[in-house]
Amino acid sequence: MRKMPRVMSITSIVVGVVAVIIGVGVYLMVHFELADQKITVSQDAPFLAGDEVDGPFSAYAEAMAINDHAKEAGGGRTYAEIPQDDPTRETVMTADFLQASLFTSVVAFGVAALVIALGVVMVLFGFTFMELDRRTRKGNLPAAPVEFVTPESN
């Protein structure tokens, strides 16, 4: 049990570093995969018009523009509302697939950022455990705990 704080600190630091590396790797992978598609945010997008789709905000902006285009093509109807024999159904379906793909990349960016943040927190916990272990072994803890007197204890 005496080695547990040291084991926890080292484990926390290693897991945190691995999480940061994986998070950065995933973020960059999604970035480069999107950039390789050479997609440009539509001029009628709600924001970032003309920007290259290579990050979470530009992917979201283009997904919103595609949504507007799909609504327009379908006459305000969704894929499920368009009759099967209507030729616009396939256009709306393709737009829905593209929009879903872009939203998936937005989620991937978000998860990667979360993993990076949690990795940083794990590293900080690890160094905190290490410092507390060092202080405990040296006997550098504060004196006896402070007792709080409450009206009920009198």
PDB file of N, CA and C in Angstrom, residues 2 130-142:
ATOM      1  N   ARG A   2       2.057   1.146   0.519  1.00  0.00           N
ATOM      2  CA  ARG A   2       2.920   2.313   0.610  1.00  0.00           C
ATOM      3  C   ARG A   2       3.333   2.829  -0.773  1.00  0.00           C
ATOM      4  N   MET A 130       2.183  12.804  -7.138  1.00  0.00           N
ATOM      5  CA  MET A 130       3.620  12.664  -6.900  1.00  0.00           C
ATOM      6  C   MET A 130       4.094  13.653  -5.836  1.00  0.00           C
ATOM      7  N   GLU A 131       3.629  14.876  -5.944  1.00  0.00           N
ATOM      8  CA  GLU A 131       4.029  15.898  -4.969  1.00  0.00           C
ATOM      9  C   GLU A 131       3.475  15.577  -3.583  1.00  0.00           C
ATOM     10  N   LEU A 132       2.227  15.149  -3.520  1.00  0.00           N
ATOM     11  CA  LEU A 132       1.654  14.788  -2.226  1.00  0.00           C
ATOM     12  C   LEU A 132       2.382  13.595  -1.616  1.00  0.00           C
ATOM     13  N   ASP A 133       2.759  12.645  -2.448  1.00  0.00           N
ATOM     14  CA  ASP A 133       3.522  11.496  -1.959  1.00  0.00           C
ATOM     15  C   ASP A 133       4.878  11.947  -1.423  1.00  0.00           C
ATOM     16  N   ARG A 134       5.527  12.844  -2.148  1.00  0.00           N
ATOM     17  CA  ARG A 134       6.835  13.364  -1.707  1.00  0.00           C
ATOM     18  C   ARG A 134       6.711  14.059  -0.362  1.00  0.00           C
ATOM     19  N   ARG A 135       5.691  14.888  -0.219  1.00  0.00           N
ATOM     20  CA  ARG A 135       5.504  15.616   1.045  1.00  0.00           C
ATOM     21  C   ARG A 135       5.179  14.661   2.191  1.00  0.00           C
ATOM     22  N   THR A 136       4.394  13.652   1.903  1.00  0.00           N
ATOM     23  CA  THR A 136       4.025  12.690   2.938  1.00  0.00           C
ATOM     24  C   THR A 136       5.246  11.915   3.412  1.00  0.00           C
ATOM     25  N   ARG A 137       6.097  11.503   2.496  1.00  0.00           N
ATOM     26  CA  ARG A 137       7.294  10.737   2.854  1.00  0.00           C
ATOM     27  C   ARG A 137       8.287  11.583   3.645  1.00  0.00           C
ATOM     28  N   LYS A 138       8.342  12.877   3.358  1.00  0.00           N
ATOM     29  CA  LYS A 138       9.265  13.770   4.070  1.00  0.00           C
ATOM     30  C   LYS A 138       8.697  14.209   5.408  1.00  0.00           C
ATOM     31  N   GLY A 139       7.416  13.992   5.616  1.00  0.00           N
ATOM     32  CA  GLY A 139       6.787  14.455   6.853  1.00  0.00           C
ATOM     33  C   GLY A 139       6.440  15.926   6.788  1.00  0.00           C
ATOM     34  N   ASN A 140       6.287  16.482   5.608  1.00  0.00           N
ATOM     35  CA  ASN A 140       5.974  17.897   5.442  1.00  0.00           C
ATOM     36  C   ASN A 140       4.478  18.164   5.427  1.00  0.00           C
ATOM     37  N   LEU A 141       3.736  17.386   6.147  1.00  0.00           N
ATOM     38  CA  LEU A 141       2.295  17.624   6.201  1.00  0.00           C
ATOM     39  C   LEU A 141       1.997  18.658   7.270  1.00  0.00           C
ATOM     40  N   PRO A 142       0.905  19.342   7.186  1.00  0.00           N
ATOM     41  CA  PRO A 142       0.547  20.293   8.234  1.00  0.00           C
ATOM     42  C   PRO A 142       0.362  19.559   9.558  1.00  0.00           C
TER      43      PRO A 142
END
